[in-house]
CSV table of C-alpha atoms in Angstrom, one decimal:
chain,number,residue,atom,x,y,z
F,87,UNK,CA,67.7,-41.7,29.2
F,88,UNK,CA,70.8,-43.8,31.2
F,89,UNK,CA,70.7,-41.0,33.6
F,90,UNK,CA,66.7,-41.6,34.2
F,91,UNK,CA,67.0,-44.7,34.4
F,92,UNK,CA,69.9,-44.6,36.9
F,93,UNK,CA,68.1,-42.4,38.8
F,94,UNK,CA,65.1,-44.1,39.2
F,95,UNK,CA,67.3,-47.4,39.9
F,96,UNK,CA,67.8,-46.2,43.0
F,97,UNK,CA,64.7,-45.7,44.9
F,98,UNK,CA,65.0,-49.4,44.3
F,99,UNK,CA,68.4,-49.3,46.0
F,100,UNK,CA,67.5,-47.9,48.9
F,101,UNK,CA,63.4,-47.3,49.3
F,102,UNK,CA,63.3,-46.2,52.6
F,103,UNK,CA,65.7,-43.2,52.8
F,104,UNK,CA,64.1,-42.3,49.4
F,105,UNK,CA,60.4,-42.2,50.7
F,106,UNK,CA,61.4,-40.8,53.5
F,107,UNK,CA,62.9,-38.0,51.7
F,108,UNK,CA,59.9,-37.4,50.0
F,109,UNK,CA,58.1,-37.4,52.8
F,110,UNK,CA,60.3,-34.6,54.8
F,111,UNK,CA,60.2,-32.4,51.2
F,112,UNK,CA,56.0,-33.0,51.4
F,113,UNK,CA,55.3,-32.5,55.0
F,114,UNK,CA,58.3,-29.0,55.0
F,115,UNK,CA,55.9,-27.5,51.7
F,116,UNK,CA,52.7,-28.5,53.7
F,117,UNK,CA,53.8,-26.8,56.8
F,118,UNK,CA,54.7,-23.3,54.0
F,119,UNK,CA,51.0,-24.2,52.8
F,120,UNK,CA,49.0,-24.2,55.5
F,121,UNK,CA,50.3,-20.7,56.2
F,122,UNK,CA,50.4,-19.5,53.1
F,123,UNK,CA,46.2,-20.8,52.9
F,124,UNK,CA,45.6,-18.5,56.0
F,125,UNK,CA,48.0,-15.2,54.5
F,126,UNK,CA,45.9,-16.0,51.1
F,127,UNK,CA,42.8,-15.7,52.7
F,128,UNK,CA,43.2,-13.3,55.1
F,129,UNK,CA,44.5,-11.6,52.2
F,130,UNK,CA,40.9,-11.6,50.6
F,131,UNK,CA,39.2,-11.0,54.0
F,132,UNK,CA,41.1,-8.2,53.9
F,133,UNK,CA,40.1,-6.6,50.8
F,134,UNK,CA,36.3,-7.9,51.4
F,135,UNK,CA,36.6,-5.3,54.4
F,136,UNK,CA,38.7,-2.8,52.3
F,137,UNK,CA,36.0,-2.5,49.7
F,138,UNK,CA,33.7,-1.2,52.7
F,139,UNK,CA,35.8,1.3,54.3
F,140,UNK,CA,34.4,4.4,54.5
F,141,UNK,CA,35.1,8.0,55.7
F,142,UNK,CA,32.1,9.9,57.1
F,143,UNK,CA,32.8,13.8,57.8
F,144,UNK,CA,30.1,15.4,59.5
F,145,UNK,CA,29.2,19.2,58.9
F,146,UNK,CA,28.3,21.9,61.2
F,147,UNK,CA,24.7,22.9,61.4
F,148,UNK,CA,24.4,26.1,59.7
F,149,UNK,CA,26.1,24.4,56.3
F,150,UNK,CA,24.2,24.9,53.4
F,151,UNK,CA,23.4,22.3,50.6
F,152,UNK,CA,25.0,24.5,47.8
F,153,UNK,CA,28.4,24.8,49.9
F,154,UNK,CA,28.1,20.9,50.4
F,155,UNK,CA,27.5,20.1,46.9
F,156,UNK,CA,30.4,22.6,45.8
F,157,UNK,CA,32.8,20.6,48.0
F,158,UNK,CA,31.8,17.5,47.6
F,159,UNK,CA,32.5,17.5,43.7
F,160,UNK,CA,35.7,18.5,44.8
F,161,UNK,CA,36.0,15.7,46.9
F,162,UNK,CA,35.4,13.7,44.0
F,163,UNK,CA,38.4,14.4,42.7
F,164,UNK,CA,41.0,13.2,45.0
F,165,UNK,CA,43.0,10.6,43.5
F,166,UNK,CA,41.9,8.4,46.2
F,167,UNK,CA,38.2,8.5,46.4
F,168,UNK,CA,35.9,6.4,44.5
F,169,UNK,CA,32.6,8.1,45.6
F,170,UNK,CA,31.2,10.6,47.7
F,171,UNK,CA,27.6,10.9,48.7
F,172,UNK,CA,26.1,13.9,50.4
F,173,UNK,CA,23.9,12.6,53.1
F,174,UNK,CA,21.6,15.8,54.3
F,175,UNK,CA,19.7,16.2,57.6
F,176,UNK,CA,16.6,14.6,56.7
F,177,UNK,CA,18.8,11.9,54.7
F,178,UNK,CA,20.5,11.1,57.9
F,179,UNK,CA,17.3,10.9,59.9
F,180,UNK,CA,15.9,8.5,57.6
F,181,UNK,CA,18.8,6.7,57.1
F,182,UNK,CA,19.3,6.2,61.2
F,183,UNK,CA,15.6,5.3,61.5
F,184,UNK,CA,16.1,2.3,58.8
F,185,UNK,CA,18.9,1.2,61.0
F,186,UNK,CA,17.8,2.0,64.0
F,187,UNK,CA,14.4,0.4,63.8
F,188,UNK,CA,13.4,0.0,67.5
F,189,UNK,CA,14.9,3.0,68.5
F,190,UNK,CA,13.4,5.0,65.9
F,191,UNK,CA,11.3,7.3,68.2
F,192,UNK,CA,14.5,8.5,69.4
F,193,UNK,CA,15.3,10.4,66.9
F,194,UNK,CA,13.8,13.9,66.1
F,195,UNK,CA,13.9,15.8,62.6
F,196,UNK,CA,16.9,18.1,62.8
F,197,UNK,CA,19.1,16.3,65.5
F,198,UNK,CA,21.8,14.7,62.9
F,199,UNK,CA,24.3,16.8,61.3
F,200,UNK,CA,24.5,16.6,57.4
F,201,UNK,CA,27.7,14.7,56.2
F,202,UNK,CA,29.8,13.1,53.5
F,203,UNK,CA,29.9,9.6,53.4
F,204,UNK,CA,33.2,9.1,51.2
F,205,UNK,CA,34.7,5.5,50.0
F,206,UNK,CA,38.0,5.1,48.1
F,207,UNK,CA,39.4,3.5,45.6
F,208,UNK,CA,41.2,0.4,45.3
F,209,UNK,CA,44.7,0.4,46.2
F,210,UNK,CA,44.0,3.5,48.5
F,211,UNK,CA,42.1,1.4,51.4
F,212,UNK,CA,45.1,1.2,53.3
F,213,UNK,CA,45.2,2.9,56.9
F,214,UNK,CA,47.6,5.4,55.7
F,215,UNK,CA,45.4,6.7,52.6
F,216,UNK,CA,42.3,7.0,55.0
F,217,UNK,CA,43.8,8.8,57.0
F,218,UNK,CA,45.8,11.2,54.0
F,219,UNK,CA,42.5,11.7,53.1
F,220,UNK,CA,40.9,12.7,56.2
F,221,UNK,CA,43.8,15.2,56.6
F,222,UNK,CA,42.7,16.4,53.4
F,223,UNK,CA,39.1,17.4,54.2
F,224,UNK,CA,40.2,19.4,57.5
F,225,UNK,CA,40.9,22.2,55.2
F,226,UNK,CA,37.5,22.4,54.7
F,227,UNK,CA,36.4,24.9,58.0
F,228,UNK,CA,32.2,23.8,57.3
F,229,UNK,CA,33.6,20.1,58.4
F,230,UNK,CA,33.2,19.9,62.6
F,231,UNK,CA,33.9,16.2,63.0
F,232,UNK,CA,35.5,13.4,60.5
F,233,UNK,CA,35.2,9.4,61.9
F,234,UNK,CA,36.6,6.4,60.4
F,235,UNK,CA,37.6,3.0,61.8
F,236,UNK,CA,41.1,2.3,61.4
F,237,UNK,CA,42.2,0.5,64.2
F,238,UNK,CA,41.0,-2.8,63.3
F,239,UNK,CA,42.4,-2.6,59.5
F,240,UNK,CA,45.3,-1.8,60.9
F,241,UNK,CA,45.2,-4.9,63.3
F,242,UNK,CA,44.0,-7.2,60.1
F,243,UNK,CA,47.3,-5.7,58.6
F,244,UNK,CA,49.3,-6.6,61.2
F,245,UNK,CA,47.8,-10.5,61.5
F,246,UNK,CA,48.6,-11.1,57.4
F,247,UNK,CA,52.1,-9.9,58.4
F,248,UNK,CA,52.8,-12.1,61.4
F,249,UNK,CA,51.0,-15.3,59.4
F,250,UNK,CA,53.3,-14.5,56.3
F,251,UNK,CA,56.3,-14.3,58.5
F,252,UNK,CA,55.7,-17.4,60.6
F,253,UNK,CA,54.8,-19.6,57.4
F,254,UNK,CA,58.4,-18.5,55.7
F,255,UNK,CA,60.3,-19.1,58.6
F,256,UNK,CA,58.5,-22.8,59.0
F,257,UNK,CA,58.6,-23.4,55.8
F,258,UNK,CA,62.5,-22.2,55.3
F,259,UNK,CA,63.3,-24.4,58.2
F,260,UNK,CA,61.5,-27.7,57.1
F,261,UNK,CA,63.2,-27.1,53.8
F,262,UNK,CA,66.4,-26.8,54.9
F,263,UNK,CA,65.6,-30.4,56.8
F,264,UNK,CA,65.0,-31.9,53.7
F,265,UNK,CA,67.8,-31.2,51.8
F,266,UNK,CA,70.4,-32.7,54.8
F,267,UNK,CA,68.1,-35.7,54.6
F,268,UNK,CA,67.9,-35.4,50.9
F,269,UNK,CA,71.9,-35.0,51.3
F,270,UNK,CA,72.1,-38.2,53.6
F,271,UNK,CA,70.3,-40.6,50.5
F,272,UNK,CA,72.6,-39.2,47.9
F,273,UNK,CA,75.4,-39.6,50.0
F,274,UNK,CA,75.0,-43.1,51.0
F,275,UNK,CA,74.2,-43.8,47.6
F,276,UNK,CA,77.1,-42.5,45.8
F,277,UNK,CA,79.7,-43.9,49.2
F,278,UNK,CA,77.2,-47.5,47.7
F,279,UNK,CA,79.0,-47.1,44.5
F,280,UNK,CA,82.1,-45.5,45.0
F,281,UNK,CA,83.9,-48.5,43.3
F,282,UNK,CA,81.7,-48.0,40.2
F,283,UNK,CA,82.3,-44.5,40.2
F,284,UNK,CA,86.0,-44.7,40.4
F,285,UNK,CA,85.6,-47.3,37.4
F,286,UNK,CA,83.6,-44.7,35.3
F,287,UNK,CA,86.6,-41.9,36.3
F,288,UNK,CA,89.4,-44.4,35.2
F,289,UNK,CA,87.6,-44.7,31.7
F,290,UNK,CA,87.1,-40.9,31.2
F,291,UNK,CA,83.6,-40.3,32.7
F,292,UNK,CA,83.1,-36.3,34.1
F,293,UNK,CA,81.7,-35.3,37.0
F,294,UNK,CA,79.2,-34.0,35.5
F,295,UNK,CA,78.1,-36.8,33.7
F,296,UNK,CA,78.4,-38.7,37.1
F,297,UNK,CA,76.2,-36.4,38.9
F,298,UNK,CA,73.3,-36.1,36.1
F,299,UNK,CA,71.2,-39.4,37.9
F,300,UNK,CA,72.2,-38.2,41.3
F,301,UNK,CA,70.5,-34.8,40.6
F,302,UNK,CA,67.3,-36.6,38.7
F,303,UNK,CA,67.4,-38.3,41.6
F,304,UNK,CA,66.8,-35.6,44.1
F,305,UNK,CA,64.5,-33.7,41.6
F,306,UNK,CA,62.1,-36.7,41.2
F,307,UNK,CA,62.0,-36.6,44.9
F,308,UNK,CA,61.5,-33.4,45.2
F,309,UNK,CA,58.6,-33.3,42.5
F,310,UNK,CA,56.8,-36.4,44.5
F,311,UNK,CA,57.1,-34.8,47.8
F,312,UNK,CA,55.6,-31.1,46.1
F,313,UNK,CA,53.0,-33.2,44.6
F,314,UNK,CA,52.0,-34.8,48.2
F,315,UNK,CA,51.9,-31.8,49.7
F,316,UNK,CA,49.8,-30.2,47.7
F,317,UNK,CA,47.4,-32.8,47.9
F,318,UNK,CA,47.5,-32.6,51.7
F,319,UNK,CA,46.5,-29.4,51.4
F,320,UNK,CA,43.9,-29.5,49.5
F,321,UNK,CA,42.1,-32.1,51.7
F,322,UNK,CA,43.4,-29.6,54.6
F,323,UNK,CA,41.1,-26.5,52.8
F,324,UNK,CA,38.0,-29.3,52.0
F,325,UNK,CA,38.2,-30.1,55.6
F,326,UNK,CA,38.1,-26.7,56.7
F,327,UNK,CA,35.4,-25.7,54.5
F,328,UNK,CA,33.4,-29.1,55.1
F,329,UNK,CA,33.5,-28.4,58.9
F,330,UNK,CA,34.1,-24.7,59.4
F,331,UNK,CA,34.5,-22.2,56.8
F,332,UNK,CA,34.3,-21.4,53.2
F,333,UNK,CA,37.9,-20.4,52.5
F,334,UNK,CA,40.4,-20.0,49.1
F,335,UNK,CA,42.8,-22.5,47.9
F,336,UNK,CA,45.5,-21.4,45.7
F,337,UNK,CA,45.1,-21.0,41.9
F,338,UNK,CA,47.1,-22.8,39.3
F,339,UNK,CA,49.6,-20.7,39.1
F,340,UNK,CA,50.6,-21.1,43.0
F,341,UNK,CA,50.1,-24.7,43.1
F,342,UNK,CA,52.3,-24.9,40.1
F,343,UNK,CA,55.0,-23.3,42.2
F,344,UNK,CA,54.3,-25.1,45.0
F,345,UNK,CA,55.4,-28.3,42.9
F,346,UNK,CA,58.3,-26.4,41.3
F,347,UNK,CA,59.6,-25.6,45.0
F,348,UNK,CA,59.3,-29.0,46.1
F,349,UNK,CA,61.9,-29.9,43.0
F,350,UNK,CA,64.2,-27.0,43.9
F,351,UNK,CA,64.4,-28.2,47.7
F,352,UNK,CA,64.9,-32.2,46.0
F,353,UNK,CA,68.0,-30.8,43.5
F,354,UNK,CA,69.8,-28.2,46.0
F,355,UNK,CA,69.8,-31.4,48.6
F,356,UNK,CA,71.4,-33.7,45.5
F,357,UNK,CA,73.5,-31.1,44.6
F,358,UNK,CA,75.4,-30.3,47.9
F,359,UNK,CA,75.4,-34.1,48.8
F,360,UNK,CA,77.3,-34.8,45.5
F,361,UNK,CA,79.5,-31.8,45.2
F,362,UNK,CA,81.1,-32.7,48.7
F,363,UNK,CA,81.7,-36.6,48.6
F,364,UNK,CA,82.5,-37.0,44.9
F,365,UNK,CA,85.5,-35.5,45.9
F,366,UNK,CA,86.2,-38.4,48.6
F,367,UNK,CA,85.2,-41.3,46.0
């Protein structure tokens, strides 16, 4: 309980480095959130437009529906396909004509190859299995011509990366700013008290026991500065969603971590700041 109170003593002591370290810690985890918002949701965008991928292999006129149905069960049961619907001439026409509403007229009975239309399970939606699987159904000589978009999954890929990358690297950085400023409090502080800390050496005190409210200190900050983030986050996503979009903010779990990084960033900065000038006190 000394320790605590020790610790808290000195935002007392010295207000404005300590708010301003909490501060740095806050804005360095709301830079990582912001990114880590867009990775999360383009995450979920992501898998909304997964769940609709789709292979369609078209089959060459003189196919007939037996040979179609034969295959198709086999089909089935590749590891990565979820469903596979047989889609016949006059299936297709209909189907075209219901999508195709103005142009309907266009179209006459017998002009659109029979296919597959083929969608996969989850966790096999990635460009590589859609295209394992279209690799697959070449070995099947009835099959003239197999389609699927998977240039832009593979360019949705490619943005999660780069926003995941970018948000570590901000985030690492500001983080790294907060524990030198972090360091700078603790270091004025204990060069504040060096004559009480030499008193407390002379009558047996350990380091350790002199560092315990220096490293409260820094993980109180460090909680306060995870907890303002987080809350300028969340007004961040209700603004967003207010004014633009509907998007996802993170679950417990993440904002719990969110918090617990804050405290990490808070105790490393306490812990370098002490480890290097108790030994000049």
């Amino acid at each position: 309980m000394s320790a605590t109170r020790e610790a808290l003593s000195t935002f007392k002591r010295a207000p404005l480095l300590s708010t301003l370290s909490v501060i740095t810690i806050a804005f360095s985890l709301f830079a990582f959130g912001l990114f880590a918002l867009v990775a999360i949701n383009t995450k979920d965008t992501l898998e909304t437009i997964e769940s609709k991928v789709e292979i369609r292999a078209f089959m060459a006129d003189n196919t007939s529906d037996t040979t179609a149905l034969t295959a198709a069960q086999d089909i089935k049961k590749f590891p990565e396909v979820l469903e596979v619907e047989y889609v016949n001439k006059e299936a297709a026409l209909v189907k075209a004509k219901a999508d195709l509403g103005e142009f309907a007229d266009l179209f006459e009975p017998g002009i659109l190859p029979a296919s597959f239309d083929i969608r996969l399970n989850p966790g096999f939606r990635t460009p590589q299995h859609v295209e394992a699987v279209a690799n697959k159904l070449k070995v099947y000589d009835f099959i003239d011509d197999i389609r699927y978009g998977q240039e832009w999954i593979q360019k949705l890929y490619r943005l999660r990366m780069i926003a995941t990358i970018v948000g570590a690297g901000l985030g690492l950085a500001f983080a790294l700013v907060s524990i030198m400023i972090i360091g700078a409090t603790i270091r004025m502080v204990v060069l504040a008290r060096k004559n009480e800390i030499a008193i407390m050496r002379v009558v047996g005190a350990t380091d350790g026991y002199i560092r315990m409210p220096f490293l409260l200190e820094g993980f109180i900050q460090g909680i306060l500065g995870g907890l303002l983030a987080l809350g300028l986050t969340y007004l961040t996503a209700v603004a967003v969603q207010r004014m633009l979009f509907d998007i996802q903010f993170f679950d417990l779990r993440m904002s719990v971590i969110g918090v617990l990084s804050g405290a990490l960033i808070g105790l490393l900065g306490s812990a370098f700041a002490v480890g290097r000038h108790l030994r000049k006190v």
